[in-house]
Coordinates of C-alpha atoms in Angstrom, one line a residue:
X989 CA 77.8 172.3 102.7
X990 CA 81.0 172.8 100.6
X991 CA 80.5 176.1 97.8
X992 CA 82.6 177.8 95.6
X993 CA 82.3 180.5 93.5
X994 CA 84.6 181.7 90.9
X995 CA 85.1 183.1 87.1
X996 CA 85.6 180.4 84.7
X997 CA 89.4 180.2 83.6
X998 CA 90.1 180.7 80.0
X999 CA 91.6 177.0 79.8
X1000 CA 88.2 175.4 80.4
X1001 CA 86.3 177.4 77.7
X1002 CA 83.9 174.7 75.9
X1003 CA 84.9 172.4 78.3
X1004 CA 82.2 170.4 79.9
X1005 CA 80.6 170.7 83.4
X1006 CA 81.6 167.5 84.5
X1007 CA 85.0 168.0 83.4
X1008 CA 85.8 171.5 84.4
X1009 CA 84.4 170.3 88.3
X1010 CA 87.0 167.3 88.3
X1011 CA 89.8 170.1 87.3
X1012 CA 89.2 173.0 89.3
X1013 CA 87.9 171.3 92.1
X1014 CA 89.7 167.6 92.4
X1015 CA 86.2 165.8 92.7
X1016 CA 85.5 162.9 90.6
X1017 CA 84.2 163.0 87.2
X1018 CA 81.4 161.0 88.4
X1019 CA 80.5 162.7 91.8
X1020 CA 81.2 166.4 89.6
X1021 CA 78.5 165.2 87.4
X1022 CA 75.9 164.3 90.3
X1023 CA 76.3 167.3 91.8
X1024 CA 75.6 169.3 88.1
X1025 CA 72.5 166.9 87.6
X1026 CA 71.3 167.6 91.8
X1027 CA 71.1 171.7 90.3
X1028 CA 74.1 172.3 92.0
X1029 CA 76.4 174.1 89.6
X1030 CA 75.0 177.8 88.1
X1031 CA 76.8 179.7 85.1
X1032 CA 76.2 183.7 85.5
X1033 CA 72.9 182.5 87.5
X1034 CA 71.7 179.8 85.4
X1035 CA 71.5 176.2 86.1
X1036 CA 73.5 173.9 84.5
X1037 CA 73.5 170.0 83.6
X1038 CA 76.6 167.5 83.5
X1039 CA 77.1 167.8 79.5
X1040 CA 76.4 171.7 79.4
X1041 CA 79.4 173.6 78.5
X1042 CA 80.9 176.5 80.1
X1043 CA 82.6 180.0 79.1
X1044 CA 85.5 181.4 79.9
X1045 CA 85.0 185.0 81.9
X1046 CA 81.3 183.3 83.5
X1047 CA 80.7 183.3 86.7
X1048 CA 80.7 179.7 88.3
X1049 CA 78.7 179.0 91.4
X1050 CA 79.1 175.6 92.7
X1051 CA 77.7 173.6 95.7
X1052 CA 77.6 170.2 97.0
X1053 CA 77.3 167.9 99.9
X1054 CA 80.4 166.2 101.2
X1055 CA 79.9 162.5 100.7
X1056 CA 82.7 159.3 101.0
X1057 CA 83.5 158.5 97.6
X1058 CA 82.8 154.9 96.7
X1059 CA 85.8 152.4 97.2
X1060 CA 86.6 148.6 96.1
X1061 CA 86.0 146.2 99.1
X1062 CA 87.3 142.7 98.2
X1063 CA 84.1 140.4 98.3
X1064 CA 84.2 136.6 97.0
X1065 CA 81.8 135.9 94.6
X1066 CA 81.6 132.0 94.1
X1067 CA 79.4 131.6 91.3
X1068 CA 81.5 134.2 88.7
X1069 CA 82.8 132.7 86.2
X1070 CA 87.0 133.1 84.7
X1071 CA 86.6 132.7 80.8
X1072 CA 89.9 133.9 80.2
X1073 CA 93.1 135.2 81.9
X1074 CA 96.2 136.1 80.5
X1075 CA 98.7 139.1 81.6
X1076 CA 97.1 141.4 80.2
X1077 CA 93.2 140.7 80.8
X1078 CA 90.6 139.0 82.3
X1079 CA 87.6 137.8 81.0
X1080 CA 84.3 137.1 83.1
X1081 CA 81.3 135.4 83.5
X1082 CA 79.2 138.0 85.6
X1083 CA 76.4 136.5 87.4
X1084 CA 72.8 138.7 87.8
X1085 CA 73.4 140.8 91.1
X1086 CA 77.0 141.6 90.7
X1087 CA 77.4 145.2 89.9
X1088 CA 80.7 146.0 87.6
X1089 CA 82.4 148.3 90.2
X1090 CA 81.1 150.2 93.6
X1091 CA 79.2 153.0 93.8
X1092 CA 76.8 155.3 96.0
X1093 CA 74.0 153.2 97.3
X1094 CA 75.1 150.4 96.0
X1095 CA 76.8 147.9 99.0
X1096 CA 76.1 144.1 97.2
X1097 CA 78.9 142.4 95.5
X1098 CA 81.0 143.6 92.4
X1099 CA 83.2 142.6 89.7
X1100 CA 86.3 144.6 90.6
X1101 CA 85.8 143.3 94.4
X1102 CA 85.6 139.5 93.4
X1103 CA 88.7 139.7 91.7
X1104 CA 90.6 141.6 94.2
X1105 CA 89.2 139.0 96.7
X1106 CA 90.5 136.5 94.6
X1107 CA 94.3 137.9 94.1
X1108 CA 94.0 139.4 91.0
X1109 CA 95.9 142.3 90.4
X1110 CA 94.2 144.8 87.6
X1111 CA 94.9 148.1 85.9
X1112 CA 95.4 151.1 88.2
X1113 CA 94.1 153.8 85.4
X1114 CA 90.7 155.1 85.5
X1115 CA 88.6 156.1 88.9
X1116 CA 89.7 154.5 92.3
X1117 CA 86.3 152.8 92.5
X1118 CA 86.4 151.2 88.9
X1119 CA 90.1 150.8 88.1
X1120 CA 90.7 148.1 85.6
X1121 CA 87.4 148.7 84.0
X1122 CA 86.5 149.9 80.3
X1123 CA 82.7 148.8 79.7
X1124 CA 80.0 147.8 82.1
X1125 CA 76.8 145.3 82.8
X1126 CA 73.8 146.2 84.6
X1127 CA 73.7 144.6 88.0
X1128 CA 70.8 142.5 86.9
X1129 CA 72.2 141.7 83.4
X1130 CA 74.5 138.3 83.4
X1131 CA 77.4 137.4 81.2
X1132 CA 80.8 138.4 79.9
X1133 CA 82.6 141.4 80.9
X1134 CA 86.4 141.9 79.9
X1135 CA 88.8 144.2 83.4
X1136 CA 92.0 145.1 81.9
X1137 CA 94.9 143.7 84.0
X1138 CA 98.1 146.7 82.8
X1139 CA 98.0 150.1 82.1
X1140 CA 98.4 149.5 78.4
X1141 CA 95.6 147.2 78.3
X1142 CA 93.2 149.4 79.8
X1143 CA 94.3 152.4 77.2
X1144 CA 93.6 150.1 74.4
X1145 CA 90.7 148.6 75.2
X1146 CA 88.7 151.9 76.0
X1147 CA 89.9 153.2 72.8
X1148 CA 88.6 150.0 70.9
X1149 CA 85.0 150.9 72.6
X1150 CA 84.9 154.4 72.6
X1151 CA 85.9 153.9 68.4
X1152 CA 82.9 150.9 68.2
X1153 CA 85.8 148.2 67.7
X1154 CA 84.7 145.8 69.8
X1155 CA 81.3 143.3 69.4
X1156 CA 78.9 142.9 71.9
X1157 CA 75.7 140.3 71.1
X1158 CA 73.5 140.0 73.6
X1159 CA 70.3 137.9 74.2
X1160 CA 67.2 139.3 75.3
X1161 CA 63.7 137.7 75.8
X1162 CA 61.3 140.8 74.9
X1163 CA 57.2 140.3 75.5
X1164 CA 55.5 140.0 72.0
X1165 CA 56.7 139.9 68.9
X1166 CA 58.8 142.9 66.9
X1167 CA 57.5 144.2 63.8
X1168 CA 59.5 143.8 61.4
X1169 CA 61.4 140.6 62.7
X1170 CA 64.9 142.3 62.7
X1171 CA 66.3 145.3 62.2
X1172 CA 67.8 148.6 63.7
X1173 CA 66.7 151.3 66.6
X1174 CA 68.7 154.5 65.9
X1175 CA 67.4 156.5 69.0
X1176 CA 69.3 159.4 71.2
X1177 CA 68.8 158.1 74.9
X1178 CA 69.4 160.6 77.8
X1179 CA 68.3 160.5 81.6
X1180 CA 64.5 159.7 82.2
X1181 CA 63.3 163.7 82.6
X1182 CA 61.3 162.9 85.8
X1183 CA 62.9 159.3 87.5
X1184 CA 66.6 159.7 88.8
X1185 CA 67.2 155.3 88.1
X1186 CA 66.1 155.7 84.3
X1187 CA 67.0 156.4 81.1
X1188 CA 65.2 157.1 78.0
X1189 CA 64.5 158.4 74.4
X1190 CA 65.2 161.9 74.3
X1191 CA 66.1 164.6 71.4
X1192 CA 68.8 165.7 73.5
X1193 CA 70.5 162.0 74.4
X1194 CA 73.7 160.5 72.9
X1195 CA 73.7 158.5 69.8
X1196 CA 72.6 155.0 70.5
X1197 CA 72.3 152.2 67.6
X1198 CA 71.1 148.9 68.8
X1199 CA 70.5 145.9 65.8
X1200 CA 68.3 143.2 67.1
X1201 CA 67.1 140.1 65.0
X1202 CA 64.5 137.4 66.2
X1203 CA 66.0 134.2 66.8
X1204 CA 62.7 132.7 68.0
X1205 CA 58.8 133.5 68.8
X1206 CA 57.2 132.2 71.8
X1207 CA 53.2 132.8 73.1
X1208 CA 53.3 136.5 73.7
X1209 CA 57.6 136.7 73.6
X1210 CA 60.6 136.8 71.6
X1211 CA 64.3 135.8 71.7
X1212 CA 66.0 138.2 70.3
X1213 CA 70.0 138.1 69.4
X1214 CA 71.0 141.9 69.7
X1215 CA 74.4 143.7 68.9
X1216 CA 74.5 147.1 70.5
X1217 CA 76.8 149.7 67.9
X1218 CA 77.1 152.0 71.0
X1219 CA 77.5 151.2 74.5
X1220 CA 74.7 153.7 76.4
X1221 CA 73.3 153.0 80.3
X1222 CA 70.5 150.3 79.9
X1223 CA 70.6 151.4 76.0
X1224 CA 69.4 147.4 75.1
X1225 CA 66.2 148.1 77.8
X1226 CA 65.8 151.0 77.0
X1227 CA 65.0 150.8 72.8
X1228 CA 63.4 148.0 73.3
X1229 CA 60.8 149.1 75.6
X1230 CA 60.5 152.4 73.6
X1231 CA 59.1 150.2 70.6
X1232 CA 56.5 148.8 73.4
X1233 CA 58.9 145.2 73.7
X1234 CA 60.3 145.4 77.1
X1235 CA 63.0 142.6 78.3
X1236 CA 60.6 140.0 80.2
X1237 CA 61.2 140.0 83.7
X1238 CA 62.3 144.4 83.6
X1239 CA 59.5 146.1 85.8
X1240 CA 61.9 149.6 85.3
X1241 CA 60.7 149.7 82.2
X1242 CA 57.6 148.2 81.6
X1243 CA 57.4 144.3 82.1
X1244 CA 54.6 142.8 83.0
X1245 CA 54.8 141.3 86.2
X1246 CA 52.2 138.5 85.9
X1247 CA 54.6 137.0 82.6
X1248 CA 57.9 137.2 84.9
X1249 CA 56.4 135.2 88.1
X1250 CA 54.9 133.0 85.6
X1251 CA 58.9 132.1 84.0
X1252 CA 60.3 132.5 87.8
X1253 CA 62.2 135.7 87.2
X1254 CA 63.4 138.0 89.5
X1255 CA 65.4 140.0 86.9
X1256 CA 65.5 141.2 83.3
X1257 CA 65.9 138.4 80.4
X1258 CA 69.6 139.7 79.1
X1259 CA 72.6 138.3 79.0
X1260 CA 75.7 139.3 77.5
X1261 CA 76.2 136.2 75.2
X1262 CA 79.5 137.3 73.6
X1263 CA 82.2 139.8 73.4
X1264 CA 85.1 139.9 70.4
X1265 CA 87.5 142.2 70.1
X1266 CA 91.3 142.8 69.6
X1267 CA 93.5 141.7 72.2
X1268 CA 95.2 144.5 73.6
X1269 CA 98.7 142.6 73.8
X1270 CA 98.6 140.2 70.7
X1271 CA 96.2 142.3 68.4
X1272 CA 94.6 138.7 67.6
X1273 CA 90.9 139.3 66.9
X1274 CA 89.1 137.0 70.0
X1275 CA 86.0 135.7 70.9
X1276 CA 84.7 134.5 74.3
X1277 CA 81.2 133.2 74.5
X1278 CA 78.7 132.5 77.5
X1279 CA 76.1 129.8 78.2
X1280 CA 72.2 130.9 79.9
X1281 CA 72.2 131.2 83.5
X1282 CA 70.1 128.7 85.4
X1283 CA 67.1 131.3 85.7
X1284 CA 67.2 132.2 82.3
X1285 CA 67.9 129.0 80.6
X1286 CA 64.4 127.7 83.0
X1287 CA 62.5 130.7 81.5
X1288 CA 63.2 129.8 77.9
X1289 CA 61.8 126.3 79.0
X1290 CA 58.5 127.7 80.3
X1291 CA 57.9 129.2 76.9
X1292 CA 59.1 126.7 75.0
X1293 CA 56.8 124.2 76.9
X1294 CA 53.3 126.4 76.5

């Protein structure tokens, strides 16, 4: 098992754990950040998370277990949709059970993979394993994703999400019926303190505004149209379940199973109906839009019908 241990440089003073592991040691940002959150990484004897900062002079222990980093293996994917391609981007339809780019654990199909299977050539910038790609979907969330194709679009476009530029709506079928009919969840959301695949409401979690607004009520469900302000891990699932209205079909966090066999699904009801934002090359403001998947177009008809 690799170790290290070492006084902090000056340099990296305030700098974050996850960071400062990527720099002095050449790991990944993301692997640097597992190995923080495993209890790996100490500061003068005490533990440290990913986000924790360190001090220059400290005494930094580190260890981890060597593991092969992630890597893009071109897989076809038949079923995902092209909504737009120019020379600078590509727009796409993801289908439920397509992750965004590979990681550990993870050996199904992704985004990145499809299009390198189908000859598209995308941005270089960013982590080997998810070059080309400035936002993501959940594996079992559908609907539009944008890869940058050149450097410059890739620069822009993570600047236009990190800076909220960009809008996301989303659908979501949620079990009963929000109170009051629209409005705003302004909650910090962090990792799930005792469940290593969730996240949650915490003090200590990043900013996270999510706007929702009921677009219609069904027998114990809504469809909600949502527009996310920030861009945090399962940040739609997560708010909604923490005001006790889960996404129908999302046993993670809290769906009730009986409702989801009942409309047939085998995932969570969201989908990523449309994305503007700036195009990186042009500066036009655009829009791309995307129709219900089969599964979650015949769940809207179960509810409709009872």
């Amino acid at each position: 098992m690799p170790a290290r241990s070492l006084p902090v440089p000056d340099g990296l003073d305030g700098v974050r754990v996850d960071a400062a592991l990527a720099k002095l040691l050449g790991l990944s940002r993301t692997f640097a950040a597992e190995v923080a959150e495993g209890g790996g990484v100490t500061l003068d004897g005490r533990m440290l998370g990913k986000s924790d900062r360190l001090h220059g002079g400290a005494w930094l222990e580190v260890e981890w277990q060597d593991r092969q980093e992630p890597r893009i293996v071109p897989i076809a994917v038949p079923d995902l949709g092209i909504v737009h391609d120019d020379d600078e981007i590509v727009v796409v339809d993801k289908p439920a059970g397509v992750a965004a780019h590979p990681s550990l654990g993870w050996e199904g199909p992704t985004v990145v993979g499809a299009l390198a299977a189908a000859g598209y050539r995308i941005a270089t910038t960013g982590a080997p394993e998810r070059q080309g790609v400035v936002h993501r979907l959940d594996v079992g969330t559908s609907g539009l994703m944008v890869v940058a194709k050149t450097e410059r679009a890739y620069s822009v476009l993570k600047h236009a999400f990190k800076a909220r530029e960009v809008d996301k709506i989303y659908h979501a079928v949620v079990q009963g019926h929000p109170d009051p009919l629209a409005g705003t969840i302004d909650a910090p959301i962090g990792r799930h303190p005792s469940h290593p695949w969730k996240f949650a409401v915490t003090p200590d979690g990043k900013d996270s505004v999510t706007h929702y607004e009921t677009l219609e009520a069904f027998r114990g469900a809504s469809l909600l149209e949502v527009h996310l302000e920030t861009g945090r891990t399962h940040q739609i699932r997560v708010h909604l379940a923490a005001h006790r209205h889960p996404c129908v079909g999302d046993p993670l966090y809290g769906a009730d199973p009986t409702l989801s066999a009942r409309l047939g699904l085998t995932r969570q009801w969201l989908h990523a109906r449309e994305l503007s934002f700036a195009h990186p090359g042009t500066r036009e403001w655009v829009t791309f839009a995307s129709e219900y998947p089969a599964d979650l177009a015949h769940a809207l008809d179960v509810l409709r019908d009872e």
